Amino acid sequence: MAVQKRTSTNVLLHTALQNFYSAAEEMGLEDGLVEVLSRPERAICVSVPVKMDDGSVRVFNGYRVQHSTVCGPAKGGLRFHPDVNLEECEALASLMTWKCSLAGIPYGGGKGGIAVDPFELSPREREMMTRTFAARIAPFIGDWTDVPAPDVNTGGPEMVWIMDTISKLRGKLEPGVVTGKPITYWGSKGRTAATGLGVSTCVLELLKRKGIDPKDATVIVQGFGNVGHYNALFLQQAGCKIVGISDITGGYYNPKGIDVVAAKAHVEKHPKRILEGYDEPGLQKMDGNAILEQECLVLSPCALEGVINEKNAGKLKCKYIVEGANGPTKPEGDKILDERGILVVPDFLANSGGVIGSYFEWVQDLAGFFWTEEEYNSRLVPIMKDNFKRVWDYAEEHNVKMRRAAFLVAIKRVADGLRTKGFFL
Ligand code: NAD
């Protein structure tokens, strides 16, 4: 019987399914595996009642979807946002399966969250909501079953509340049930810089493959937050010239090279932690979109999704794009880049330092033994290099773009696991 292709009215899920079906067809995946991998293993819906500060009771909808546990415990974030729904969680959980598979770490994919605007809640309401949610999904999460992490509007405090709730329910400390915890609560040194370190490693690997000395490379980094700043810093340390940076306040271009350390020091001192007012000899201030269109060898978008699109892809003056942000290139933009011969290192390879870093936190939690930052970084870089090589080699061998190659490599690992393991439970 032919595969019953699923569709969805949810754009994210529909796109995830179509991408999967087309990749599965290209790699000749058996119908049975296509049927299995196009569905989540488990989707949990819970109601989350909270007694509000004014004495009323509100009930929020919470979700946790485990797309696959073939390669290990489900792994993926929890987001608190009014738009969270089951289909979105399903789509994002499947993307986590492929991301973890590509990263070569022993995890499957999961995602979850609560449909809520957390900024409408008081700190007490927010804590009670998080703890009740944790208690209701408690039978399904754990260090060897499903390990949530921060995502949109969640962070260290939420992870600590979840860890504490699960620990109290089980009568023992459960630090490995979530990652993204503060260092004082079983978090890990090195995690803050991990994603940026991974992105910069991909840039340097790309330069190596192209025979370009980092000293001859000019780079523009969009976004000067966690990912963008560390990416720019590590590239500068490797000898690259960072000719452009940007943040919410616009673009900062300097053909002589920006002093990333001085720019960061400025941000640290600014009350809103932004680049506004930053200056140095030769610096030109420009519009945030214009910076993307300046001359450089490598453009690394590390801020928002959809910033490279049908409007600007034809105007970019870079040769290579290394995606630090999630989904910075729209499919329409991707097509134009392809026609123009601009090589793209895709997000789920380039920014996987984040989830590899989470894996390191979990490993340390399970062992109860913590690494130095140097140990953490010295383990991250070789994994990133190895993953880059696998995707690069596959793309060369099969004459496909790196984005396609990354997806095919990722699906293959899970499919191989399923063939070996079978479908029992
Ligand atoms: P962040 O909030 O620390 O930084 C975001 C930066 O983007 C800020 O400097 C902000 O000013 C800037 N920005 C916002 N709007 C902008 C605009 N219009 N033009 C230019 N800059 C703009 O966020 P982050 O953690 O660095 O995440 C950035 C991206 O990387 C997101 O897509 C995120 O999903 C992805 N990502 C992050 C991690 C991680 O570990 N932090 C891991 C994987 C992927």
CSV table of C-alpha atoms in Angstrom, one decimal, residues 6-417:
chain,number,residue,atom,x,y,z
A,6,ARG,CA,-0.2,13.5,6.1
A,7,THR,CA,-1.0,17.2,5.6
A,8,SER,CA,-1.8,19.9,8.1
A,9,THR,CA,-3.4,23.3,8.2
A,10,ASN,CA,-0.6,24.4,10.5
A,11,VAL,CA,2.1,25.9,8.2
A,12,LEU,CA,5.0,24.8,10.3
A,13,LEU,CA,3.8,21.2,10.5
A,14,HIS,CA,2.8,21.1,6.8
A,15,THR,CA,6.3,22.4,5.8
A,16,ALA,CA,8.0,19.9,8.1
A,17,LEU,CA,6.0,17.0,6.7
A,18,GLN,CA,6.5,18.0,3.0
A,19,ASN,CA,10.2,18.4,3.6
A,20,PHE,CA,10.4,15.0,5.2
A,21,TYR,CA,8.4,13.3,2.4
A,22,SER,CA,10.5,14.8,-0.3
A,23,ALA,CA,13.8,13.9,1.4
A,24,ALA,CA,12.4,10.4,2.1
A,25,GLU,CA,11.5,10.0,-1.6
A,26,GLU,CA,15.0,11.2,-2.7
A,27,MET,CA,16.8,8.7,-0.4
A,28,GLY,CA,14.4,5.9,-1.3
A,29,LEU,CA,13.2,5.3,2.3
A,30,GLU,CA,10.9,2.3,2.7
A,31,ASP,CA,7.2,3.1,3.0
A,32,GLY,CA,6.9,1.6,6.5
A,33,LEU,CA,9.7,3.9,7.8
A,34,VAL,CA,8.1,6.9,6.1
A,35,GLU,CA,4.8,6.1,7.9
A,36,VAL,CA,6.6,5.8,11.3
A,37,LEU,CA,8.8,8.8,11.0
A,38,SER,CA,6.1,11.1,9.7
A,39,ARG,CA,4.2,10.7,13.1
A,40,PRO,CA,5.3,11.5,16.6
A,41,GLU,CA,5.7,8.5,19.0
A,42,ARG,CA,3.8,10.3,21.7
A,43,ALA,CA,1.9,13.6,22.0
A,44,ILE,CA,0.8,14.7,25.5
A,45,CYS,CA,-1.9,17.4,26.2
A,46,VAL,CA,-2.3,18.6,29.7
A,47,SER,CA,-4.4,21.3,31.3
A,48,VAL,CA,-2.5,23.5,33.8
A,49,PRO,CA,-4.7,25.1,36.4
A,50,VAL,CA,-3.2,28.0,38.3
A,51,LYS,CA,-4.7,29.9,41.3
A,52,MET,CA,-4.0,33.5,40.3
A,53,ASP,CA,-3.0,36.3,42.7
A,54,ASP,CA,-6.6,37.7,42.7
A,55,GLY,CA,-8.0,34.4,43.8
A,56,SER,CA,-9.4,33.4,40.4
A,57,VAL,CA,-8.4,30.2,38.7
A,58,ARG,CA,-7.1,30.1,35.1
A,59,VAL,CA,-6.4,26.9,33.1
A,60,PHE,CA,-3.7,26.9,30.5
A,61,ASN,CA,-3.1,24.3,27.8
A,62,GLY,CA,0.2,22.6,27.9
A,63,TYR,CA,1.9,20.2,25.5
A,64,ARG,CA,4.8,17.8,25.2
A,65,VAL,CA,5.5,15.9,22.0
A,66,GLN,CA,8.1,13.2,21.6
A,67,HIS,CA,8.7,12.7,17.9
A,68,SER,CA,11.3,10.0,18.2
A,69,THR,CA,13.3,8.2,20.8
A,70,VAL,CA,15.1,5.9,18.4
A,71,CYS,CA,18.5,7.4,19.0
A,72,GLY,CA,17.9,8.2,22.7
A,73,PRO,CA,15.8,10.3,25.1
A,74,ALA,CA,13.6,12.9,23.4
A,75,LYS,CA,15.4,16.3,23.6
A,76,GLY,CA,14.0,19.8,22.9
A,77,GLY,CA,12.8,23.0,24.3
A,78,LEU,CA,9.7,24.2,26.2
A,79,ARG,CA,8.2,27.5,25.0
A,80,PHE,CA,5.7,29.8,26.8
A,81,HIS,CA,3.9,31.7,24.1
A,82,PRO,CA,0.2,32.4,23.2
A,83,ASP,CA,0.7,30.7,19.8
A,84,VAL,CA,1.9,27.4,21.2
A,85,ASN,CA,-0.3,24.5,20.0
A,86,LEU,CA,0.0,20.7,19.4
A,87,GLU,CA,0.8,20.9,15.7
A,88,GLU,CA,3.6,23.5,16.2
A,89,CYS,CA,5.1,21.3,18.9
A,90,GLU,CA,4.9,18.3,16.7
A,91,ALA,CA,6.7,20.1,13.8
A,92,LEU,CA,9.4,21.4,16.1
A,93,ALA,CA,9.8,18.0,17.8
A,94,SER,CA,10.5,16.4,14.5
A,95,LEU,CA,13.1,19.1,13.6
A,96,MET,CA,14.8,18.3,17.0
A,97,THR,CA,14.9,14.6,15.9
A,98,TRP,CA,16.8,15.5,12.8
A,99,LYS,CA,19.0,18.1,14.5
A,100,CYS,CA,20.1,15.7,17.3
A,101,SER,CA,20.6,12.9,14.7
A,102,LEU,CA,22.8,15.1,12.6
A,103,ALA,CA,24.7,16.3,15.7
A,104,GLY,CA,25.5,12.6,16.3
A,105,ILE,CA,24.4,12.8,20.0
A,106,PRO,CA,22.4,10.1,21.7
A,107,TYR,CA,19.0,11.9,21.6
A,108,GLY,CA,15.7,11.8,19.8
A,109,GLY,CA,13.5,14.8,19.4
A,110,GLY,CA,10.9,16.5,21.5
A,111,LYS,CA,9.3,19.9,22.0
A,112,GLY,CA,6.6,21.3,24.2
A,113,GLY,CA,5.2,24.4,25.9
A,114,ILE,CA,2.3,26.2,27.3
A,115,ALA,CA,-0.1,28.5,25.4
A,116,VAL,CA,0.3,31.6,27.6
A,117,ASP,CA,1.7,35.1,27.5
A,118,PRO,CA,4.1,34.7,30.5
A,119,PHE,CA,4.6,38.4,30.8
A,120,GLU,CA,1.0,38.7,31.9
A,121,LEU,CA,1.8,36.6,35.0
A,122,SER,CA,3.3,37.6,38.3
A,123,PRO,CA,6.5,35.7,39.3
A,124,ARG,CA,4.4,33.5,41.7
A,125,GLU,CA,1.8,32.7,39.0
A,126,ARG,CA,4.6,31.9,36.6
A,127,GLU,CA,6.3,29.6,39.0
A,128,MET,CA,3.1,27.8,39.9
A,129,MET,CA,2.2,27.3,36.3
A,130,THR,CA,5.6,25.9,35.5
A,131,ARG,CA,5.6,23.5,38.5
A,132,THR,CA,2.0,22.3,37.8
A,133,PHE,CA,2.9,21.7,34.1
A,134,ALA,CA,6.1,19.8,35.2
A,135,ALA,CA,4.0,17.6,37.6
A,136,ARG,CA,1.4,16.8,34.9
A,137,ILE,CA,4.0,15.7,32.3
A,138,ALA,CA,6.2,14.1,35.1
A,139,PRO,CA,5.3,10.5,34.1
A,140,PHE,CA,6.7,11.1,30.6
A,141,ILE,CA,9.9,13.1,31.3
A,142,GLY,CA,13.2,12.1,32.9
A,143,ASP,CA,16.9,11.9,32.2
A,144,TRP,CA,16.5,8.6,30.2
A,145,THR,CA,13.1,9.4,28.7
A,146,ASP,CA,12.7,13.0,27.7
A,147,VAL,CA,14.9,15.9,28.6
A,148,PRO,CA,13.3,19.4,28.1
A,149,ALA,CA,15.3,22.6,27.8
A,150,PRO,CA,14.7,26.4,27.5
A,151,ASP,CA,13.1,27.9,24.4
A,152,VAL,CA,11.1,31.0,23.7
A,153,ASN,CA,10.3,32.8,27.0
A,154,THR,CA,11.8,30.1,29.2
A,155,GLY,CA,15.2,30.0,30.8
A,156,GLY,CA,17.2,29.1,33.9
A,157,PRO,CA,14.5,29.8,36.5
A,158,GLU,CA,11.9,27.6,34.7
A,159,MET,CA,14.4,24.7,34.3
A,160,VAL,CA,15.2,24.9,38.0
A,161,TRP,CA,11.5,24.8,39.0
A,162,ILE,CA,11.0,21.8,36.7
A,163,MET,CA,14.0,20.0,38.1
A,164,ASP,CA,12.9,20.7,41.7
A,165,THR,CA,9.3,19.6,41.1
A,166,ILE,CA,10.4,16.3,39.5
A,167,SER,CA,13.0,15.8,42.2
A,168,LYS,CA,10.4,16.2,45.0
A,169,LEU,CA,7.9,13.9,43.2
A,170,ARG,CA,10.5,11.2,42.9
A,171,GLY,CA,12.0,11.7,46.3
A,172,LYS,CA,15.6,12.2,44.9
A,173,LEU,CA,17.5,14.8,43.1
A,174,GLU,CA,16.9,14.6,39.3
A,175,PRO,CA,19.4,17.1,37.8
A,176,GLY,CA,19.4,15.4,34.4
A,177,VAL,CA,15.7,15.8,33.7
A,178,VAL,CA,16.2,19.2,32.1
A,179,THR,CA,19.2,21.2,30.7
A,180,GLY,CA,19.8,24.9,30.4
A,181,LYS,CA,20.1,25.2,34.2
A,182,PRO,CA,22.2,27.9,35.9
A,183,ILE,CA,25.7,26.7,36.8
A,184,THR,CA,24.9,26.8,40.5
A,185,TYR,CA,22.0,24.4,39.9
A,186,TRP,CA,23.8,21.6,38.0
A,187,GLY,CA,24.3,23.7,34.8
A,188,SER,CA,27.5,23.6,32.9
A,189,LYS,CA,30.4,25.9,32.3
A,190,GLY,CA,30.9,26.7,28.6
A,191,ARG,CA,27.2,26.4,27.7
A,192,THR,CA,26.7,30.2,27.2
A,193,ALA,CA,29.3,30.4,24.4
A,194,ALA,CA,28.6,26.9,22.9
A,195,THR,CA,26.3,27.9,20.0
A,196,GLY,CA,28.6,30.8,18.9
A,197,LEU,CA,31.6,28.5,19.2
A,198,GLY,CA,29.9,25.9,17.0
A,199,VAL,CA,28.9,28.5,14.4
A,200,SER,CA,32.5,29.9,14.2
A,201,THR,CA,33.9,26.4,13.9
A,202,CYS,CA,31.7,25.9,10.9
A,203,VAL,CA,32.9,29.1,9.3
A,204,LEU,CA,36.6,28.1,9.9
A,205,GLU,CA,36.0,24.6,8.5
A,206,LEU,CA,34.4,26.1,5.4
A,207,LEU,CA,37.4,28.4,4.9
A,208,LYS,CA,39.7,25.5,5.3
A,209,ARG,CA,37.8,23.5,2.6
A,210,LYS,CA,37.9,26.6,0.3
A,211,GLY,CA,41.7,27.0,0.9
A,212,ILE,CA,41.2,30.5,2.4
A,213,ASP,CA,43.4,31.8,5.2
A,214,PRO,CA,41.2,33.2,8.0
A,215,LYS,CA,43.3,36.3,7.8
A,216,ASP,CA,42.0,36.9,4.3
A,217,ALA,CA,38.4,36.4,5.3
A,218,THR,CA,36.0,39.3,5.9
A,219,VAL,CA,32.9,38.5,7.9
A,220,ILE,CA,29.6,40.3,8.7
A,221,VAL,CA,27.6,38.9,11.7
A,222,GLN,CA,23.9,39.9,12.1
A,223,GLY,CA,22.8,40.0,15.7
A,224,PHE,CA,25.1,40.7,18.6
A,225,GLY,CA,23.4,38.6,21.3
A,226,ASN,CA,24.4,35.3,22.7
A,227,VAL,CA,25.1,33.5,19.3
A,228,GLY,CA,26.3,36.5,17.2
A,229,HIS,CA,28.7,38.0,19.8
A,230,TYR,CA,30.5,34.7,20.5
A,231,ASN,CA,30.6,33.8,16.8
A,232,ALA,CA,32.2,37.2,16.0
A,233,LEU,CA,34.6,37.0,18.9
A,234,PHE,CA,35.9,33.5,18.1
A,235,LEU,CA,36.3,34.3,14.4
A,236,GLN,CA,38.2,37.5,15.3
A,237,GLN,CA,40.4,35.4,17.6
A,238,ALA,CA,41.1,33.0,14.7
A,239,GLY,CA,42.3,36.0,12.5
A,240,CYS,CA,39.1,36.8,10.5
A,241,LYS,CA,38.3,40.5,9.9
A,242,ILE,CA,34.8,41.3,11.3
A,243,VAL,CA,33.8,44.1,9.0
A,244,GLY,CA,30.2,44.3,10.2
A,245,ILE,CA,28.0,43.6,13.2
A,246,SER,CA,24.4,44.6,13.9
A,247,ASP,CA,21.7,44.4,16.5
A,248,ILE,CA,18.2,45.8,17.1
A,249,THR,CA,19.6,49.3,16.8
A,250,GLY,CA,21.0,48.9,13.3
A,251,GLY,CA,24.2,48.0,11.4
A,252,TYR,CA,27.8,48.9,12.2
A,253,TYR,CA,30.3,48.6,9.3
A,254,ASN,CA,34.0,49.1,9.4
A,255,PRO,CA,36.1,47.9,6.4
A,256,LYS,CA,39.2,48.1,8.6
A,257,GLY,CA,37.7,45.6,11.0
A,258,ILE,CA,35.5,46.1,14.1
A,259,ASP,CA,37.0,45.6,17.6
A,260,VAL,CA,34.5,42.9,18.8
A,261,VAL,CA,35.9,43.1,22.4
A,262,ALA,CA,35.4,46.8,22.6
A,263,ALA,CA,31.9,46.5,21.0
A,264,LYS,CA,30.9,43.9,23.6
A,265,ALA,CA,32.3,46.0,26.4
A,266,HIS,CA,30.1,48.9,25.2
A,267,VAL,CA,27.0,46.6,25.2
A,268,GLU,CA,27.8,45.4,28.7
A,269,LYS,CA,27.9,49.0,29.9
A,270,HIS,CA,24.8,50.1,28.0
A,271,PRO,CA,21.7,50.0,30.3
A,272,LYS,CA,19.7,48.2,27.5
A,273,ARG,CA,22.7,46.0,26.6
A,274,ILE,CA,22.7,47.2,22.9
A,275,LEU,CA,25.2,48.6,20.4
A,276,GLU,CA,23.6,52.1,20.3
A,277,GLY,CA,26.2,54.8,20.6
A,278,TYR,CA,29.2,52.5,19.9
A,279,ASP,CA,31.9,54.2,17.9
A,280,GLU,CA,35.5,53.5,16.8
A,281,PRO,CA,37.7,55.0,14.0
A,282,GLY,CA,36.4,54.2,10.5
A,283,LEU,CA,33.0,53.0,11.8
A,284,GLN,CA,29.9,53.6,9.6
A,285,LYS,CA,26.5,53.4,11.1
A,286,MET,CA,23.7,52.1,8.8
A,287,ASP,CA,20.3,50.5,8.6
A,288,GLY,CA,20.0,47.0,10.0
A,289,ASN,CA,19.0,45.6,6.6
A,290,ALA,CA,21.7,47.5,4.7
A,291,ILE,CA,24.5,45.8,6.6
A,292,LEU,CA,23.5,42.4,5.1
A,293,GLU,CA,24.2,43.8,1.6
A,294,GLN,CA,27.7,45.1,2.3
A,295,GLU,CA,30.8,43.5,0.8
A,296,CYS,CA,32.1,40.5,2.7
A,297,LEU,CA,33.3,36.9,2.2
A,298,VAL,CA,31.0,35.3,4.9
A,299,LEU,CA,27.7,36.5,6.1
A,300,SER,CA,26.5,34.9,9.3
A,301,PRO,CA,22.9,35.8,10.3
A,302,CYS,CA,22.6,35.2,14.0
A,303,ALA,CA,19.4,37.1,15.0
A,304,LEU,CA,16.1,36.4,13.5
A,305,GLU,CA,14.3,34.1,11.1
A,306,GLY,CA,13.4,35.0,7.5
A,307,VAL,CA,16.0,37.8,7.1
A,308,ILE,CA,17.3,36.5,3.8
A,309,ASN,CA,14.4,36.4,1.4
A,310,GLU,CA,13.2,37.1,-2.1
A,311,LYS,CA,13.7,40.8,-1.6
A,312,ASN,CA,17.4,40.9,-0.7
A,313,ALA,CA,18.9,37.5,-1.7
A,314,GLY,CA,19.8,39.0,-5.1
A,315,LYS,CA,21.6,41.9,-3.6
A,316,LEU,CA,23.9,40.1,-1.1
A,317,LYS,CA,27.6,40.6,-1.8
A,318,CYS,CA,28.9,37.7,0.2
A,319,LYS,CA,30.2,34.3,-1.2
A,320,TYR,CA,29.2,32.2,1.8
A,321,ILE,CA,26.4,32.2,4.4
A,322,VAL,CA,26.7,30.4,7.7
A,323,GLU,CA,23.4,30.3,9.5
A,324,GLY,CA,23.6,30.9,13.3
A,325,ALA,CA,20.0,31.8,13.8
A,326,ASN,CA,17.1,29.3,13.3
A,327,GLY,CA,15.5,29.6,9.9
A,328,PRO,CA,17.2,32.9,8.8
A,329,THR,CA,16.8,32.0,5.0
A,330,LYS,CA,13.3,31.8,3.5
A,331,PRO,CA,12.9,29.1,0.8
A,332,GLU,CA,12.4,31.8,-1.8
A,333,GLY,CA,15.7,33.4,-0.8
A,334,ASP,CA,17.4,30.1,-0.7
A,335,LYS,CA,16.5,29.5,-4.4
A,336,ILE,CA,18.0,32.8,-5.4
A,337,LEU,CA,21.2,32.1,-3.4
A,338,ASP,CA,21.5,28.7,-5.1
A,339,GLU,CA,21.1,30.3,-8.6
A,340,ARG,CA,23.8,32.8,-7.6
A,341,GLY,CA,26.2,30.1,-6.4
A,342,ILE,CA,26.3,31.4,-2.8
A,343,LEU,CA,27.0,28.4,-0.6
A,344,VAL,CA,24.9,28.1,2.6
A,345,VAL,CA,25.9,26.2,5.7
A,346,PRO,CA,22.4,25.4,7.1
A,347,ASP,CA,21.2,26.3,10.6
A,348,PHE,CA,20.7,22.8,11.9
A,349,LEU,CA,24.3,22.0,11.3
A,350,ALA,CA,25.8,25.5,12.1
A,351,ASN,CA,23.9,26.2,15.3
A,352,SER,CA,23.9,22.6,16.7
A,353,GLY,CA,26.6,23.6,19.2
A,354,GLY,CA,23.7,24.6,21.4
A,355,VAL,CA,22.2,21.1,21.6
A,356,ILE,CA,25.6,19.5,21.8
A,357,GLY,CA,26.3,21.8,24.7
A,358,SER,CA,23.0,20.6,26.4
A,359,TYR,CA,24.1,17.0,25.9
A,360,PHE,CA,27.4,17.9,27.7
A,361,GLU,CA,25.4,19.4,30.6
A,362,TRP,CA,23.3,16.2,30.8
A,363,VAL,CA,26.5,14.0,30.7
A,364,GLN,CA,28.0,16.0,33.6
A,365,ASP,CA,24.7,15.8,35.6
A,366,LEU,CA,24.5,12.0,35.2
A,367,ALA,CA,28.1,11.6,36.2
A,368,GLY,CA,27.9,14.2,39.0
A,369,PHE,CA,31.3,15.4,37.8
A,370,PHE,CA,31.8,18.8,36.2
A,371,TRP,CA,34.2,19.9,33.5
A,372,THR,CA,36.2,23.1,33.2
A,373,GLU,CA,35.3,25.5,30.3
A,374,GLU,CA,38.4,24.4,28.5
A,375,GLU,CA,37.4,20.7,28.7
A,376,TYR,CA,33.9,21.6,27.4
A,377,ASN,CA,35.2,23.6,24.4
A,378,SER,CA,37.8,21.0,23.6
A,379,ARG,CA,35.1,18.4,23.3
A,380,LEU,CA,32.6,20.6,21.4
A,381,VAL,CA,35.0,21.7,18.6
A,382,PRO,CA,35.9,18.2,17.3
A,383,ILE,CA,32.3,17.1,17.2
A,384,MET,CA,31.3,20.2,15.2
A,385,LYS,CA,34.2,19.6,12.8
A,386,ASP,CA,33.2,16.0,12.4
A,387,ASN,CA,29.6,16.9,11.7
A,388,PHE,CA,30.6,19.5,9.2
A,389,LYS,CA,32.8,17.0,7.4
A,390,ARG,CA,30.0,14.4,7.2
A,391,VAL,CA,27.6,17.0,5.6
A,392,TRP,CA,30.3,18.4,3.4
A,393,ASP,CA,31.3,15.0,2.1
A,394,TYR,CA,27.7,13.9,1.5
A,395,ALA,CA,27.0,17.1,-0.4
A,396,GLU,CA,30.1,16.6,-2.6
A,397,GLU,CA,29.5,12.9,-3.2
A,398,HIS,CA,25.8,13.3,-4.1
A,399,ASN,CA,26.0,16.8,-5.7
A,400,VAL,CA,23.4,18.3,-3.4
A,401,LYS,CA,23.3,21.5,-1.4
A,402,MET,CA,24.5,21.4,2.2
A,403,ARG,CA,21.0,22.0,3.5
A,404,ARG,CA,19.7,19.0,1.7
A,405,ALA,CA,22.7,16.9,2.6
A,406,ALA,CA,22.3,17.7,6.3
A,407,PHE,CA,18.7,16.6,6.2
A,408,LEU,CA,19.4,13.3,4.4
A,409,VAL,CA,22.3,12.5,6.7
A,410,ALA,CA,20.1,13.1,9.7
A,411,ILE,CA,17.2,11.0,8.4
A,412,LYS,CA,19.6,8.2,7.5
A,413,ARG,CA,20.9,7.8,11.0
A,414,VAL,CA,17.4,7.5,12.5
A,415,ALA,CA,16.2,5.2,9.7
A,416,ASP,CA,19.2,2.9,10.3
A,417,GLY,CA,18.4,2.8,14.0
